[in-house]
PDB file of C-alpha atoms in Angstrom:
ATOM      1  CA  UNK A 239     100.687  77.953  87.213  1.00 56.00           C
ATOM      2  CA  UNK A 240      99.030  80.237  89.756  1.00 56.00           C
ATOM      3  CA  UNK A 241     101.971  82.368  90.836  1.00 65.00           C
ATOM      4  CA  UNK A 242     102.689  82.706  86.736  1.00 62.00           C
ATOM      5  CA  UNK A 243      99.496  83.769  85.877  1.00 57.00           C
ATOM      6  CA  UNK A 244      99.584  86.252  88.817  1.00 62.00           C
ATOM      7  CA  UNK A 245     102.740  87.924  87.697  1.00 70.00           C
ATOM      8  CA  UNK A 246     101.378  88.447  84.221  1.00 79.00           C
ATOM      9  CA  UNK A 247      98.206  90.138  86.056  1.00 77.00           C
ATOM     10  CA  UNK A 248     100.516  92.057  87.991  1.00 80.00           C
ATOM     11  CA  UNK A 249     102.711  93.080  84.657  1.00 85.00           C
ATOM     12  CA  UNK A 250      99.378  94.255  82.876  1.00 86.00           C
ATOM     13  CA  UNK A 251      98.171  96.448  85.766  1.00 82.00           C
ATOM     14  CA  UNK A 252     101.834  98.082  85.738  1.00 86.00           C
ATOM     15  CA  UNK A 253     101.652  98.559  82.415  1.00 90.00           C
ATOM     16  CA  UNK A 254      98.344 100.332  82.948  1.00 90.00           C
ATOM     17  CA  UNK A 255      99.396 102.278  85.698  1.00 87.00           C
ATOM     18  CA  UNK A 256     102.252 103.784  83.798  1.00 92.00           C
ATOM     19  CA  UNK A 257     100.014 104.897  81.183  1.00 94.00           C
ATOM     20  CA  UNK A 258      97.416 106.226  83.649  1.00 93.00           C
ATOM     21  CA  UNK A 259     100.655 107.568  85.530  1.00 90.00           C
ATOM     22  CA  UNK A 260     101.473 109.716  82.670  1.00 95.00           C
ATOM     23  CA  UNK A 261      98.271 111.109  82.379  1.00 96.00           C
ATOM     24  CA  UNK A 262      97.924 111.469  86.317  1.00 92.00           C
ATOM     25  CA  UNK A 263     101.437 113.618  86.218  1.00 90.00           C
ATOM     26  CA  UNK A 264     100.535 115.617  83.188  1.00 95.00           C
ATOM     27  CA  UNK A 265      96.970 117.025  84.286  1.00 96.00           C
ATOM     28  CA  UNK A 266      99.016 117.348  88.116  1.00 91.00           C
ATOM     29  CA  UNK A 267     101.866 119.324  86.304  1.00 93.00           C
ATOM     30  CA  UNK A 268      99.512 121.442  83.686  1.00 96.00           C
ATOM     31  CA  UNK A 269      97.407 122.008  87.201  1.00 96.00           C
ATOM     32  CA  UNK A 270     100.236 123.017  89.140  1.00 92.00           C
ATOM     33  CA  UNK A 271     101.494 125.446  86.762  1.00 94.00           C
ATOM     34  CA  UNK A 272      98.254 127.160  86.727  1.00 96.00           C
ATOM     35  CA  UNK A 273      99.103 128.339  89.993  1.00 94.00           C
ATOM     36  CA  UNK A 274      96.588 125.286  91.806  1.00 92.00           C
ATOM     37  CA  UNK A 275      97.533 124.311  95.180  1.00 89.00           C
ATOM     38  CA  UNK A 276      99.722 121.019  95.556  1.00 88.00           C
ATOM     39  CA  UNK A 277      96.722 118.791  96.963  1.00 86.00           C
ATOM     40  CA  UNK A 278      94.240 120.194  94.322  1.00 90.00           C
ATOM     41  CA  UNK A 279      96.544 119.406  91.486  1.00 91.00           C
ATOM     42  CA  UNK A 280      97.232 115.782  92.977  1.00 87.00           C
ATOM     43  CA  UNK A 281      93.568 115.242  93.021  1.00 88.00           C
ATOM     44  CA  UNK A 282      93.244 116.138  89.926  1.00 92.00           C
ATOM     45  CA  UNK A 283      95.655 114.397  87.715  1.00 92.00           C
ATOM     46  CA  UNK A 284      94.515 111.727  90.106  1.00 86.00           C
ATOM     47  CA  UNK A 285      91.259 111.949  89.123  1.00 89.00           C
ATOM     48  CA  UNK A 286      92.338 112.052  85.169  1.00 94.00           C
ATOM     49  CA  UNK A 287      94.516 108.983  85.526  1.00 93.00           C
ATOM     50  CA  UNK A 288      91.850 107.421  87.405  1.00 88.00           C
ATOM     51  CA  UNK A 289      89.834 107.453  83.774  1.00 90.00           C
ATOM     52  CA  UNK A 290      92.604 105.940  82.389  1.00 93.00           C
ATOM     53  CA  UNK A 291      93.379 102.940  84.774  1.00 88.00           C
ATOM     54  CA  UNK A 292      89.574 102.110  84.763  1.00 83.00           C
ATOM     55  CA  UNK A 293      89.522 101.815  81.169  1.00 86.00           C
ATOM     56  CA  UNK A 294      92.792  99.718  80.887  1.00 87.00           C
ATOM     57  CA  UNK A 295      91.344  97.288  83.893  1.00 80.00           C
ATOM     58  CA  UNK A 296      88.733  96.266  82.832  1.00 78.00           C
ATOM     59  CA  UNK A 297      89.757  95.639  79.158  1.00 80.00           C
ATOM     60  CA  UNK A 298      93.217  94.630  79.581  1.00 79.00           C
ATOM     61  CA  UNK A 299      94.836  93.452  82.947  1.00 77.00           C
ATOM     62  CA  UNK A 300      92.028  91.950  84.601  1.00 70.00           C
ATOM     63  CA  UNK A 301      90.690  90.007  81.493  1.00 61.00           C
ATOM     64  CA  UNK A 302      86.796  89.413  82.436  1.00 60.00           C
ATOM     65  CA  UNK A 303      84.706  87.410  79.954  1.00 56.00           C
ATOM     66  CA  UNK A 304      81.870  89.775  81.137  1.00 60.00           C
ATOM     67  CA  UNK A 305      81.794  93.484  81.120  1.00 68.00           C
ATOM     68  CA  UNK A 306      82.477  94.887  84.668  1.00 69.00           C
ATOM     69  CA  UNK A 307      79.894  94.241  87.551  1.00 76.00           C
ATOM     70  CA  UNK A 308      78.256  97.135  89.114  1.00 81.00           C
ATOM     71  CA  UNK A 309      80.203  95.797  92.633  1.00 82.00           C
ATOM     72  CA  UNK A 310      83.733  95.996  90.572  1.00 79.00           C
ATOM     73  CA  UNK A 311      82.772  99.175  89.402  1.00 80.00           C
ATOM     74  CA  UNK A 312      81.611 100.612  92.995  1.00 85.00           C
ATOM     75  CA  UNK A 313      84.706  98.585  94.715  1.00 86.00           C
ATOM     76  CA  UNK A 314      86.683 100.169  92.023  1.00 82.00           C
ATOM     77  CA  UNK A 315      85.958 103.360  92.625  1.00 86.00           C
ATOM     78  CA  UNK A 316      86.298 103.399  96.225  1.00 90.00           C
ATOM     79  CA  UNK A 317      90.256 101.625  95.955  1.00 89.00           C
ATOM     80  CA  UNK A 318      90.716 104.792  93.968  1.00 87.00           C
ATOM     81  CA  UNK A 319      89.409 107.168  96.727  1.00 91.00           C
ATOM     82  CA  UNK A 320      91.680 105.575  99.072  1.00 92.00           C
ATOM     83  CA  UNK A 321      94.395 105.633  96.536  1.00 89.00           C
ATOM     84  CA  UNK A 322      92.936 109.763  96.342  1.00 87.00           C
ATOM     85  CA  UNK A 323      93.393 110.037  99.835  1.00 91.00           C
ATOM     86  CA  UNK A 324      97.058 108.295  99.942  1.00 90.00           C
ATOM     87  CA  UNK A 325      97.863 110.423  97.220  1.00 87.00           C
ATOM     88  CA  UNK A 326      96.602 113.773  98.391  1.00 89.00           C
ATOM     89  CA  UNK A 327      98.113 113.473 102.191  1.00 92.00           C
ATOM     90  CA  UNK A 328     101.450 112.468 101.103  1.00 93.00           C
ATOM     91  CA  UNK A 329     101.754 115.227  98.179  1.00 90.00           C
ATOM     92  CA  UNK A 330     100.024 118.140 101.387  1.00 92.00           C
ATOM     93  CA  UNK A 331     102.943 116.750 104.188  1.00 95.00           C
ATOM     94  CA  UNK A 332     105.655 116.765 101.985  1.00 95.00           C
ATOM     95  CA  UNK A 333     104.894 119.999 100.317  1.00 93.00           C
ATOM     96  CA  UNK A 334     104.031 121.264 103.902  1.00 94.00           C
ATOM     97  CA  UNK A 335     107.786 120.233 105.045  1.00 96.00           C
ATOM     98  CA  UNK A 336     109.395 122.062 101.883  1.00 95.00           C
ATOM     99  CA  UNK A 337     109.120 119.393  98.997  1.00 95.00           C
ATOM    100  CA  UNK A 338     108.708 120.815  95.611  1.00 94.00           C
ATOM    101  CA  UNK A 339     104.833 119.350  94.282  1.00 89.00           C
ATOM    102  CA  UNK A 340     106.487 117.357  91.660  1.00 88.00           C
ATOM    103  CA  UNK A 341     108.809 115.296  94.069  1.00 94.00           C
ATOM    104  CA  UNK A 342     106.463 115.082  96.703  1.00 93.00           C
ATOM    105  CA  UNK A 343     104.028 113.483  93.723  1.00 88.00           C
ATOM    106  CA  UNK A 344     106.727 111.127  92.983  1.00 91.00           C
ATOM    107  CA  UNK A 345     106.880 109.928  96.517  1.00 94.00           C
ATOM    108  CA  UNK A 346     103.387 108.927  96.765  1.00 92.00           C
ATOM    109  CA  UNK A 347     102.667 107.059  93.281  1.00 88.00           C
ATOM    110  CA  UNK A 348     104.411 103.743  94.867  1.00 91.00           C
ATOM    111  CA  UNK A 349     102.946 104.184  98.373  1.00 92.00           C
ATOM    112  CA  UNK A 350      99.387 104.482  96.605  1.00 91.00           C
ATOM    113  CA  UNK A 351     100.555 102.276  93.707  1.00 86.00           C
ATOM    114  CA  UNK A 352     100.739  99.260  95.680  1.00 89.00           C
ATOM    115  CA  UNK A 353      97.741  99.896  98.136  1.00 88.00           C
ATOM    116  CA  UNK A 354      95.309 100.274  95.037  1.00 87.00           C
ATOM    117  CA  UNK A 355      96.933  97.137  93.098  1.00 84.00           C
ATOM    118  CA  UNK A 356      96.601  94.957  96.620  1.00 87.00           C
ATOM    119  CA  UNK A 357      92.900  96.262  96.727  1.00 87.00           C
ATOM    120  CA  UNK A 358      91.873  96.054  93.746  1.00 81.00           C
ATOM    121  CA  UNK A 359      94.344  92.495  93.165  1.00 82.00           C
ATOM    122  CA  UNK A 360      92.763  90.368  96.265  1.00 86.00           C
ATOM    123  CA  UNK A 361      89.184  92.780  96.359  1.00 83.00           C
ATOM    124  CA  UNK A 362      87.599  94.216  93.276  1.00 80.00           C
ATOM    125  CA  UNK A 363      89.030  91.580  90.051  1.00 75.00           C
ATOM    126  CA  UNK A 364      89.544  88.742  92.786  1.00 75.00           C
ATOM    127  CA  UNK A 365      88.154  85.606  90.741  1.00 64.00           C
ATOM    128  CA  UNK A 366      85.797  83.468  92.599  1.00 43.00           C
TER     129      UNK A 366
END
């Protein structure tokens, strides 16, 4: 019953993290043709998606029957500044070895996909 219930958690928080993936990738691409550096435009749809994801994780894949803690929100926040800083290196190397912003973007969303979901997963919604 565990692993079941763990899959659906884990089919929620994709869920979410498409939607906060589109909004991550259309701030980055609105950004990045404004002319904003690669990095800068990764932390910003970041950022925008970050909004999103928050607001879907608490509400939808991590079910609470209690609004969020003040520790989920701080442990929250700092998965998503090391998601930020997963993000953000990957999208500066690979645009610093010739990788157009948009694919270098694409590489990192599954590297700091699955770093936030395990921290956030076994850390921040972990059940007691």
């Amino acid at each position: 019953m565990a692993i079941v219930l763990m899959r659906m958690t884990f089919a929620r928080y994709l869920l979410a993290s498409v939607c906060a993936l589109a909004c991550d990738f259309l701030v980055f691409m609105a950004m990045s043709r404004a002319g904003l550096w690669p990095m800068g435009a990764a932390a910003g749809g970041y950022c925008a998606g970050l909004l999103v994801h928050w607001l879907l994780s608490v509400r939808f894949v991590f079910l609470r029957d209690a609004d969020a803690s003040p520790a989920q929100c701080a442990g929250f926040a700092l998965s998503a500044l090391a998601g930020l800083a997963v993000t953000t290196v990957l999208v500066g190397g690979l645009t610093a070895i010739g990788l157009p912003p948009a694919t270098a973007k694409a590489l990192a969303v599954p590297v700091s996909f699955l770093a936030v979901y395990a921290i956030r997963r076994y850390g921040v919604f972990a059940r007691a």
